[in-house]
Coordinates of C-alpha atoms and ligand atoms in Angstrom, one line a residue:
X1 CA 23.8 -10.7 -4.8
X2 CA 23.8 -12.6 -2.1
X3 CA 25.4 -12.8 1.4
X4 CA 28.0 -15.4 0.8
X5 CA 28.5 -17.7 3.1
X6 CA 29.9 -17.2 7.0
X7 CA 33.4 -18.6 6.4
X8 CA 32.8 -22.2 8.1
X9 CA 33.9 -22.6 11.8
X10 CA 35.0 -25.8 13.5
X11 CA 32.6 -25.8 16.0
X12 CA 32.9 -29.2 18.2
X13 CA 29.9 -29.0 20.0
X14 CA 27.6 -28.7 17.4
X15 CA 27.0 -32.3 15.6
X16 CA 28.4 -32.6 12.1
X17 CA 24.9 -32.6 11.0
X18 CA 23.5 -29.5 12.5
X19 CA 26.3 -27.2 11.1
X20 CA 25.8 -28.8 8.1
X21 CA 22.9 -27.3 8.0
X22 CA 23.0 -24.2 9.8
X23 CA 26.5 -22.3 10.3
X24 CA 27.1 -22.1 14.0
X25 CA 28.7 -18.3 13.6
X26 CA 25.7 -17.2 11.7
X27 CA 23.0 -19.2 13.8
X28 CA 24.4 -17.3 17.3
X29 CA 24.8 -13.7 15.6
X30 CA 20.7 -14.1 14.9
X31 CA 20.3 -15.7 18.4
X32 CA 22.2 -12.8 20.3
X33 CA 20.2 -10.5 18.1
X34 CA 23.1 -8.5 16.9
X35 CA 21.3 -6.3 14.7
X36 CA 25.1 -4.2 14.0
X37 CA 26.2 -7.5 12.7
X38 CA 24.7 -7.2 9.1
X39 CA 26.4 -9.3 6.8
X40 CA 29.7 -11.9 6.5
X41 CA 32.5 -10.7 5.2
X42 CA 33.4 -9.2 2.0
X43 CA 30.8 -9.0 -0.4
X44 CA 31.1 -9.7 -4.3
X45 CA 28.9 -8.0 -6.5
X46 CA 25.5 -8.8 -7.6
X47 CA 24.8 -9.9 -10.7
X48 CA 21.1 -9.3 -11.3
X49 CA 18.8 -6.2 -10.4
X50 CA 16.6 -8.3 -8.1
X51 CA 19.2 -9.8 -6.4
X52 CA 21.1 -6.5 -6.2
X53 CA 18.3 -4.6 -4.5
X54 CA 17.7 -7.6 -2.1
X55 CA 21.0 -7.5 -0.5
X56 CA 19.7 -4.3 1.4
X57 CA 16.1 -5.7 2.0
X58 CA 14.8 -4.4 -1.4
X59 CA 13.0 -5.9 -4.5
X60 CA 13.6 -5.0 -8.0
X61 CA 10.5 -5.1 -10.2
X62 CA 8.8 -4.8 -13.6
X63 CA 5.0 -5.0 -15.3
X64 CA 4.5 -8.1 -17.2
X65 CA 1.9 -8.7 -19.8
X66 CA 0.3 -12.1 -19.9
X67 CA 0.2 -11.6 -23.6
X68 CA 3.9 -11.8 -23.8
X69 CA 4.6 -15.0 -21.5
X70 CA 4.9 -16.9 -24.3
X71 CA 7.5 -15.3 -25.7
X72 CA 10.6 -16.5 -24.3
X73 CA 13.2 -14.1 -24.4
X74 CA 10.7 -11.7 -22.8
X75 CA 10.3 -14.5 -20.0
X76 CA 13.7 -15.7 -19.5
X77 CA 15.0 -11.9 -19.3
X78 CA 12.5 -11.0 -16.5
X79 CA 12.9 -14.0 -14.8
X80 CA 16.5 -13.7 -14.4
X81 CA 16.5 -10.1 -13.5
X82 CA 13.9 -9.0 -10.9
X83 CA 11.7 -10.4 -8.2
X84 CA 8.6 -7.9 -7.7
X85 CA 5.9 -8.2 -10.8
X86 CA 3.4 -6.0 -11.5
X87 CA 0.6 -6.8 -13.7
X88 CA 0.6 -4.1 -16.5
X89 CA -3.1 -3.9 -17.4
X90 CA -4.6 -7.4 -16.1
X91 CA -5.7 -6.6 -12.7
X92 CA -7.2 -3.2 -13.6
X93 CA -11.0 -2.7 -13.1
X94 CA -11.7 -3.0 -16.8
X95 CA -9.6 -6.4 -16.8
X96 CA -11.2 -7.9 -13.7
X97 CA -15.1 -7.0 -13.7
X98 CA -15.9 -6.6 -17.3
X99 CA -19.5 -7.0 -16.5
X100 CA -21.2 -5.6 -13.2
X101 CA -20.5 -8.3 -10.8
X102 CA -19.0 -10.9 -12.9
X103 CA -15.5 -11.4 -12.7
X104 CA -13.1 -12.3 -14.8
X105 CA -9.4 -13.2 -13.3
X106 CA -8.0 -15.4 -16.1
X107 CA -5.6 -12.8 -17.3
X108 CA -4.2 -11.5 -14.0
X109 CA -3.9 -15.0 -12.5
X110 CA -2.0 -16.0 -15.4
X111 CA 0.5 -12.8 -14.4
X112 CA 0.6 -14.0 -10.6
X113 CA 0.7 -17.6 -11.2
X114 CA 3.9 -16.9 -13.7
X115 CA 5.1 -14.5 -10.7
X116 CA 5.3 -16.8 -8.3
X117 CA 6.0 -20.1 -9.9
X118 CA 9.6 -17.6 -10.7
X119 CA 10.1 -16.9 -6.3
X120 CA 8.7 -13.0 -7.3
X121 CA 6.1 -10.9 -5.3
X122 CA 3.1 -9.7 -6.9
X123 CA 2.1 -5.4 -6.9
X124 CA -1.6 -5.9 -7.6
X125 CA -2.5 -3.2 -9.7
X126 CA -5.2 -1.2 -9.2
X127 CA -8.7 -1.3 -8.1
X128 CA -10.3 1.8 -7.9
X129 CA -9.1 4.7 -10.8
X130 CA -11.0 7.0 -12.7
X131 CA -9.4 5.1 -16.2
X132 CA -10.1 1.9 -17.6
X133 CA -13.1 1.6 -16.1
X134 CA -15.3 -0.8 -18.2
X135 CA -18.7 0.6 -20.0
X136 CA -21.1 -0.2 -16.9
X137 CA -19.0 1.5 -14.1
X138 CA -18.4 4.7 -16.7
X139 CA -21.9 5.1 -17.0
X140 CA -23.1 4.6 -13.2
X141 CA -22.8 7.9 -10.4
X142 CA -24.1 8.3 -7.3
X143 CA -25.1 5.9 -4.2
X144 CA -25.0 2.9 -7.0
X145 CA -21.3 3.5 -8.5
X146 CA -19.7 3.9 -4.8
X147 CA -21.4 0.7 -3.9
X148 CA -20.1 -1.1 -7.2
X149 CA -16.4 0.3 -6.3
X150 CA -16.9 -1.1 -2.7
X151 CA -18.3 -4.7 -4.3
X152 CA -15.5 -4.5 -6.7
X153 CA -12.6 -3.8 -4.2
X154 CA -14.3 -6.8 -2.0
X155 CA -14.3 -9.1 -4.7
X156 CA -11.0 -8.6 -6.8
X157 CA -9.6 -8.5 -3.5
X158 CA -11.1 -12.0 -1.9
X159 CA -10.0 -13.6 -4.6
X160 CA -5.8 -12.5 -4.0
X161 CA -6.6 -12.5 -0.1
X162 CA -3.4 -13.2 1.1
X163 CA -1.4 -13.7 -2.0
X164 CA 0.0 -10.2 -2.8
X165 CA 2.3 -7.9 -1.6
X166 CA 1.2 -4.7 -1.8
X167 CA -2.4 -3.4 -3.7
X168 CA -2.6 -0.1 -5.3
X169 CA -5.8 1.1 -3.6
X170 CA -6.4 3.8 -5.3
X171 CA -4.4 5.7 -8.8
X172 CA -4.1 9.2 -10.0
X173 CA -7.1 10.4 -7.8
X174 CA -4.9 14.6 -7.9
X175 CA -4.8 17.4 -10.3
X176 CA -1.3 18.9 -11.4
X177 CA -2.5 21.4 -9.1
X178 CA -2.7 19.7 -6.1
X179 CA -7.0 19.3 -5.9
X180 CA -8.7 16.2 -6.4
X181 CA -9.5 15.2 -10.1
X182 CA -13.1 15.1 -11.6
X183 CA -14.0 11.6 -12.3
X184 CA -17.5 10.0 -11.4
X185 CA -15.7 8.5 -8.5
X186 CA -14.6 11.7 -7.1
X187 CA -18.3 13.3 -8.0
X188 CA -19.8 10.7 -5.1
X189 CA -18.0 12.5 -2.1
X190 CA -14.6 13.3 -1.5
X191 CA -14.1 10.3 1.1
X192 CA -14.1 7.7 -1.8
X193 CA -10.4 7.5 -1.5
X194 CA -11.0 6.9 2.7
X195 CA -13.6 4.3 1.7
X196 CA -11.9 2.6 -0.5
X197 CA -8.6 2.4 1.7
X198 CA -11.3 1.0 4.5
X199 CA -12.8 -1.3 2.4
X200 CA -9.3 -2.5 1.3
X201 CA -8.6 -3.2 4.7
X202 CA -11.0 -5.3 5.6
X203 CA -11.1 -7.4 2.7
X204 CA -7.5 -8.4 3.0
X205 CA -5.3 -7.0 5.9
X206 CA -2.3 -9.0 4.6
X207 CA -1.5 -7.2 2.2
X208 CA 0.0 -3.4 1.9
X209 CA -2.5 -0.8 0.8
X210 CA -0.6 1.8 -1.2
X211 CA -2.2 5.1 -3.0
X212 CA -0.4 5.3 -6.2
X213 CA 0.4 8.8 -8.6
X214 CA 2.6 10.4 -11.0
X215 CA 3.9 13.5 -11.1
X216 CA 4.6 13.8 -7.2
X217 CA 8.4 13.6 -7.7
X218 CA 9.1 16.7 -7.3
X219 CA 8.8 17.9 -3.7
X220 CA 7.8 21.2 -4.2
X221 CA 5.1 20.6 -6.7
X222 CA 1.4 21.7 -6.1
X223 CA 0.2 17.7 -6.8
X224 CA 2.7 16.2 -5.0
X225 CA 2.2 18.3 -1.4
X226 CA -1.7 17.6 -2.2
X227 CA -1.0 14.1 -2.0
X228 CA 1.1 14.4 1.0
X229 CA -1.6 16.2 3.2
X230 CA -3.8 13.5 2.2
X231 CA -1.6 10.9 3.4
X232 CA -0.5 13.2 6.3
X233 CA -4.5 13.2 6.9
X234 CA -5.4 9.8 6.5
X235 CA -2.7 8.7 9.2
X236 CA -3.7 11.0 11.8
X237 CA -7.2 10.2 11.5
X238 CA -6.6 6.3 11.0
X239 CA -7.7 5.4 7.9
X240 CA -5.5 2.8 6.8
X241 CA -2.9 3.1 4.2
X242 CA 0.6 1.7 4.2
X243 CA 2.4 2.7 1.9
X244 CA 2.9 5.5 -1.5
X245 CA 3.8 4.7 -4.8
X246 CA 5.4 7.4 -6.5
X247 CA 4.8 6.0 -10.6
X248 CA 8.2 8.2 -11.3
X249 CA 7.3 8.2 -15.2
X250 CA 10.7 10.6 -16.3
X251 CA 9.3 10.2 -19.9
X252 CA 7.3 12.3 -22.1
X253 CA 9.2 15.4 -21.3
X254 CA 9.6 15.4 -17.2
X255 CA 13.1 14.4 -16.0
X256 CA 14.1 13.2 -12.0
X257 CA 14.1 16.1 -9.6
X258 CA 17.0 17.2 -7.8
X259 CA 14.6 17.0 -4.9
X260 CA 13.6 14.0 -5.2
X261 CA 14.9 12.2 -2.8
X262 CA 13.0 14.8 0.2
X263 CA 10.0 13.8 -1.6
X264 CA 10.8 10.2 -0.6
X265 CA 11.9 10.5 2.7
X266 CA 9.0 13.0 3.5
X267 CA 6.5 10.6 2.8
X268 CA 8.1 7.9 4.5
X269 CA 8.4 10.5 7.6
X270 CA 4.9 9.7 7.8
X271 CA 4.9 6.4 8.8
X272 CA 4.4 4.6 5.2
X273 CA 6.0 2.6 2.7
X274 CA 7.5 4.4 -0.4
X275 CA 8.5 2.7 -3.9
X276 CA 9.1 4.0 -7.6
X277 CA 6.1 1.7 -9.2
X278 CA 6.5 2.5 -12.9
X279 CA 9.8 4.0 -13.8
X280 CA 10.9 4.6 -17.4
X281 CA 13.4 7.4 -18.8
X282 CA 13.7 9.3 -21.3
X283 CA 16.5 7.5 -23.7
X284 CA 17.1 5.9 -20.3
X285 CA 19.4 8.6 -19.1
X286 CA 22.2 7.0 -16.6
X287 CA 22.7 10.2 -14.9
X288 CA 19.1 10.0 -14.4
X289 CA 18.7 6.6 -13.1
X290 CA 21.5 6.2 -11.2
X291 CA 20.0 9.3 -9.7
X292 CA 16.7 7.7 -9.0
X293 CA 18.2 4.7 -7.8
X294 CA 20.6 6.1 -5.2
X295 CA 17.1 8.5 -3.6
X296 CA 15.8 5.5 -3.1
X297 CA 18.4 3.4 -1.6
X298 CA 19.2 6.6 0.3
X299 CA 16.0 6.2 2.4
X300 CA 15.6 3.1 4.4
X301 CA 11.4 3.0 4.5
X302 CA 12.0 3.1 0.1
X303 CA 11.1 -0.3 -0.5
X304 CA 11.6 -1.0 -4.0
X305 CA 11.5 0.2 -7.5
X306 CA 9.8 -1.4 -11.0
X307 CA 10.7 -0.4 -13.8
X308 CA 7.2 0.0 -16.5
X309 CA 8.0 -3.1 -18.8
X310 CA 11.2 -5.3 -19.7
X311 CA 12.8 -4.5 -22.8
X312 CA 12.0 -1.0 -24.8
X313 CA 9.7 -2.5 -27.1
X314 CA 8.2 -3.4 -24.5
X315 CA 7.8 0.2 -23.0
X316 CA 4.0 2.3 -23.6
X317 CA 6.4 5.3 -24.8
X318 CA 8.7 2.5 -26.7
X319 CA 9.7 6.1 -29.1
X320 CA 11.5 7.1 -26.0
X321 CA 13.5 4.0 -25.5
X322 CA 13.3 4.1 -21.6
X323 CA 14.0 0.9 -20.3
X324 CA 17.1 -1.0 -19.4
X325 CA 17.1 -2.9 -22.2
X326 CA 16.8 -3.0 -25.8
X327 CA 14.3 -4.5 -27.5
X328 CA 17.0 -7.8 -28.4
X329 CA 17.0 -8.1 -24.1
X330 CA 20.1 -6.6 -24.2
X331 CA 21.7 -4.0 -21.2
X332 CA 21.8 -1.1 -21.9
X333 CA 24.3 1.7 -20.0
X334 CA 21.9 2.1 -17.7
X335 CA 21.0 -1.3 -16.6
X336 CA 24.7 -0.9 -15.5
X337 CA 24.4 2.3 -13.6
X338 CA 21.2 0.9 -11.6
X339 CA 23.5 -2.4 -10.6
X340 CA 25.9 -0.4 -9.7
X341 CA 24.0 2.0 -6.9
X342 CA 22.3 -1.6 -5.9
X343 CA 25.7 -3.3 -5.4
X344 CA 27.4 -0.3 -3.9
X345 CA 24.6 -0.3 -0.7
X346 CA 25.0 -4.0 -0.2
X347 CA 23.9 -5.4 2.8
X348 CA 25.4 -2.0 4.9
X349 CA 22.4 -0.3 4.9
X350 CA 21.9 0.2 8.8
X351 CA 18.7 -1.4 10.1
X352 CA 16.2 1.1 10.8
X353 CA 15.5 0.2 13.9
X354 CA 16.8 -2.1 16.7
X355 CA 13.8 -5.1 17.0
X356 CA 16.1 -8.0 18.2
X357 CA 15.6 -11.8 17.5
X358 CA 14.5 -13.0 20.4
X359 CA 14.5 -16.6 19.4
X360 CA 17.6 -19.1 19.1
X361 CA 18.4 -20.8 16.1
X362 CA 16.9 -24.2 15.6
X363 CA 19.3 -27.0 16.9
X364 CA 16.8 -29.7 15.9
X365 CA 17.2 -29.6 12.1
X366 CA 16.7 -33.4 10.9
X367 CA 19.8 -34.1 8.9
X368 CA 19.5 -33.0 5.0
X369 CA 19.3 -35.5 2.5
X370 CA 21.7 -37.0 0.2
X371 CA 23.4 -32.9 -0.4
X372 CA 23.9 -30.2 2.3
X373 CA 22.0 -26.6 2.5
X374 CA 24.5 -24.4 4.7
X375 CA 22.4 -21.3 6.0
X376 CA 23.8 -18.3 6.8
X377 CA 23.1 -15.0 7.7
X378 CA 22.2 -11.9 5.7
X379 CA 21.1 -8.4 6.1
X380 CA 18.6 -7.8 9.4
X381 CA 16.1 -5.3 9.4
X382 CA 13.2 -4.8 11.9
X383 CA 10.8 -6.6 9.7
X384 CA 12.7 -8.7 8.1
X385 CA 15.4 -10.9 7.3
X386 CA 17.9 -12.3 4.6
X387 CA 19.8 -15.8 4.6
X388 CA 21.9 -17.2 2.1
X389 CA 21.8 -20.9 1.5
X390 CA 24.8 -22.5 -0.3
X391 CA 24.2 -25.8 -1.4
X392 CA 27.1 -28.7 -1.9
X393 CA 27.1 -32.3 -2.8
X394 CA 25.3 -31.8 -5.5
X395 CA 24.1 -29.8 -8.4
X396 CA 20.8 -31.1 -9.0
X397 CA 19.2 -30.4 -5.8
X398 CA 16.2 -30.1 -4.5
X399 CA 15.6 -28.0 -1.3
X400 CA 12.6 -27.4 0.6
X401 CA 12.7 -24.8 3.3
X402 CA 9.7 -24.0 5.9
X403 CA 9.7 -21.6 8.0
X404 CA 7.4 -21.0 11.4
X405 CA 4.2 -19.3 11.2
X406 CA 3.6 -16.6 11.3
X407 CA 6.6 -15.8 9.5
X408 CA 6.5 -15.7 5.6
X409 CA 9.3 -16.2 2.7
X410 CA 8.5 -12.8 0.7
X411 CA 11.4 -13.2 -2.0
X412 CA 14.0 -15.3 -3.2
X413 CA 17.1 -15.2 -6.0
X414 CA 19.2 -17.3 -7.8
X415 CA 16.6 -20.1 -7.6
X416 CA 13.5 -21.6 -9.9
X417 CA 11.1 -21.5 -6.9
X418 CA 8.1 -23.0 -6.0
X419 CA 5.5 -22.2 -3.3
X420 CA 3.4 -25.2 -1.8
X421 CA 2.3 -21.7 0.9
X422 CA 4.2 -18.6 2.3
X423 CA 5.3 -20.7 4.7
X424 CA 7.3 -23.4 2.5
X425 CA 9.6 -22.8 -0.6
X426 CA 10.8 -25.7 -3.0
X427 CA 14.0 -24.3 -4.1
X428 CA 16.3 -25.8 -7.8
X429 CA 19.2 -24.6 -9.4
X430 CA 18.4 -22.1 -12.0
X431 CA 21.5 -22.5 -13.7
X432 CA 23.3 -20.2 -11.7
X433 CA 25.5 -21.9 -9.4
X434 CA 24.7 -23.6 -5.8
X435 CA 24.4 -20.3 -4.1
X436 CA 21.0 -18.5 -3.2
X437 CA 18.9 -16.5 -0.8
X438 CA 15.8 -15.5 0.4
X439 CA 14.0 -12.4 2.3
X440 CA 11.8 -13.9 5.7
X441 CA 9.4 -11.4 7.3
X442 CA 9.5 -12.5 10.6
X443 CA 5.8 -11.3 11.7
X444 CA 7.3 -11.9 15.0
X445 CA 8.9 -15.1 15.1
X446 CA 12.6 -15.1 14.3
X447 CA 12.9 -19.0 14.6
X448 CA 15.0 -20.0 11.5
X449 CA 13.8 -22.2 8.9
X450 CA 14.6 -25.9 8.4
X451 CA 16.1 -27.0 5.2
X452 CA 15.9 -30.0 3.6
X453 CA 18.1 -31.2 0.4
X454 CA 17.5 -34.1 -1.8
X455 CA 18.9 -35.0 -5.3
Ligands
9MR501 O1 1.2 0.5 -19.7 C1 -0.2 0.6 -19.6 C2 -0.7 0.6 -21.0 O2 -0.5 -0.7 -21.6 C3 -2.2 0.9 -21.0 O3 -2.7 1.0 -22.4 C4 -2.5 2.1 -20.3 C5 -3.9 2.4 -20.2 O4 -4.3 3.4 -19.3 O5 -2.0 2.0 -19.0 C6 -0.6 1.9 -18.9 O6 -0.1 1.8 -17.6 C7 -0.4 3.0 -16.8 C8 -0.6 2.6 -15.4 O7 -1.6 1.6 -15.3 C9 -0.9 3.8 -14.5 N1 0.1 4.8 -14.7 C10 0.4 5.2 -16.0 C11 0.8 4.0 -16.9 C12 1.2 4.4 -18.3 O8 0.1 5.0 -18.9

């Protein structure tokens, strides 16, 4: 859910227009920088698991299909419920450079361009992996086949420069037993992982560059303290990564750790991201994902979680029924208990650290249109910001919000969304009321955005 609304004050100085637009209580708390001062007053619930996890500065995701998104239960259901996508198999190497050197991005564009025409963030999913590799790169070794995964991370990544949120860089590159796997990739030098994350880098440094494994839930496993001391190693020596996905597959007979939240917070010791990328349980346990859900939300640098599909028959282990709904799009027990550990953090999560705005509210918003978007503030976190918008005069409204570069709208809810750039969101009712928010990563520049509302 979102931040309601600062009650409304009776501010005289402030022309009738201007708080309007911009609550006066809210616009100094941001101004004074008051990151204690988190959210208004009392809270009500959240009623979806993307605007749930958003309330403490977190998305909610899932993998889409593009073969499903034209089936509409399937897109209605997802679009409702989360705000991160990942594309299940479309962006994969296989998917996206089916011949050497000749791309192919119909299939994951269709993903991203459903994504984002719904306000979500896009996971792009994954370029270099010893799996679906297509026929030329299976066969190819040496000097040639590290030179093809360089091309093909500078490629797939020019063409989503700038678009996604995070990129898995690299996938299951460990051995249960903590070594690196045998693959052809591994076979042309053990710094393939370090190239790739450096090639990542400077093909796109927008976007968060994220190794990506399963089984390294369990702290005190041999594979998941191999892929720590390569992450531990990479920072100290500088190669760039940003962030771990931990795939958190609690199917086929593994089941959530008790330790599993000291594997999260270990790895986010070391200075990156963390998020569950793939989650799907067993007969979706609630014990169990309530459990996961509340590691997560325990840790502040855990960014999100994304749950591997949308309805069970949707699920690659369907037989196991692990998703958090059935295959009619109903909840399912679960769905509940995951809502519930969102809804119970809220926006009290205490910042992590204590970056102030350093920049007033605008006091030069050009009066709205023929309806009125009333901003106020959300959670603050060093990075990045929430604000609710509550819209009146209207139910048919159209609002367009821009912020200042270099800061970016990252994720939105309770809105169909459209984005003309990072920079500025068209914003209609969904159906859901007049009341809605969005995330702003402030890249520096904590100048509110101006609103705009027509009918
Ligand atoms: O869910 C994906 C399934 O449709 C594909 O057939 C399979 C092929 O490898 O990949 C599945 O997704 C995998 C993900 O890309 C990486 N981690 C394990 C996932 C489940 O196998």
């Amino acid at each position: 859910m979102i931040t309601p609304s600062a009650p409304p004050r009776r501010a005289t100085k402030v022309p009738r227009w201007v708080r309007g637009v911009l609550a006066a209580g809210a616009a100094s708390t941001l101004a004074l920088g008051a990151v204690a001062v988190v959210s208004s007053s009392a809270s009500a619930a959240a009623s979806t698991l993307g605007a749930a996890a958003a309330q403490s500065g977190r998305y909610f995701g899932t993998a889409i299909s593009a073969g499903k998104l034209n089936d509409s239960a399937y897109t209605t259901l997802a679009a409702r419920e989360f705000n991160m996508v990942t594309a299940e198999n479309e962006m994969k190497i296989d998917a996206t450079e089916p011949s050497q050197n000749q791309f192919n991005f119909g299939p994951g564009d269709q993903v991203y361009n459903w994504a984002v025409s719904h306000g979500m963030q896009v996971r792009g999913h994954t370029l270099a992996w010893h799996s679906q590799q297509p026929g030329w790169m299976q066969s190819l070794s040496g000097t040639a086949l590290r030179n093809a995964m360089i091309n093909h991370i500078q490629k797939v990544m020019a063409h989503y420069q700038g678009k996604l949120a995070y990129w898995d860089v690299v996938n299951e590159a460990f051995n249960e037993d903590g070594s690196r796997r045998q693959s052809n990739l591994q076979a042309t030098g053990n710094d393939w992982i370090e190239v790739a994350f450096r090639t990542a880098r400077a093909a796109d440094s927008s976007v968060k560059l994220c190794y990506n494994d399963y089984n390294i839930d369990n702290w005190s496993y041999a594979k998941t303290q191999g892929v720590y001391n390569m992450v531990r190693d990479f920072k100290s020596r500088g190669v760039p990564i940003d962030c771990v996905g931990l795939q958190a597959h609690f199917t086929g007979g593994s089941s959530v750790p008790s330790n599993f939240q000291t594997t999260i917070s270990s790895f986010a010791a070391l200075g990156v991201d963390v998020a569950l990328t793939e989650v799907d349980v067993t007969n979706a346990s609630t014990s169990q994902y309530s459990a996961l859900t509340q590691a997560c939300v325990n840790v502040a640098r855990c960014v999100g979680i994304t749950v591997w599909g949308v309805r069970d028959s949707d699920s690659w282990r369907s037989g196991e029924s692990p998703l958090l709904f059935d295959g009619s799009g109903n909840k399912k027990a679960a769905y509940n208990s995951v809502l519930n550990v969102l809804n119970s953090v809220g926006g009290s999560t205490p910042p992590p650290t204590t970056a102030a705005p350093t920049t007033a509210a605008p006091t030069t918003n050009p009066p709205t249109g023929n309806c009125t978007a009333t901003i106020s503030a959300g959670s603050i976190w060093n990075d990045r910001y929430n604000l609710s918008i509550t819209v009146t005069g209207s139910t048919t409204w159209t609002v367009t919000m821009t912020v200042p570069t270099p800061a970016k709208i990252i994720a939105t809810w309770n809105i169909t969304a459209t984005w003309p750039s990072s920079q500025v969101l068209i914003a209609k009712p969904n159906g859901n009321g007049n009341t809605w928010g969005v995330t702003i990563q402030h890249n520096g520049n904590w100048t509110w955005p101006t609103v705009t509302c027509t009918t």
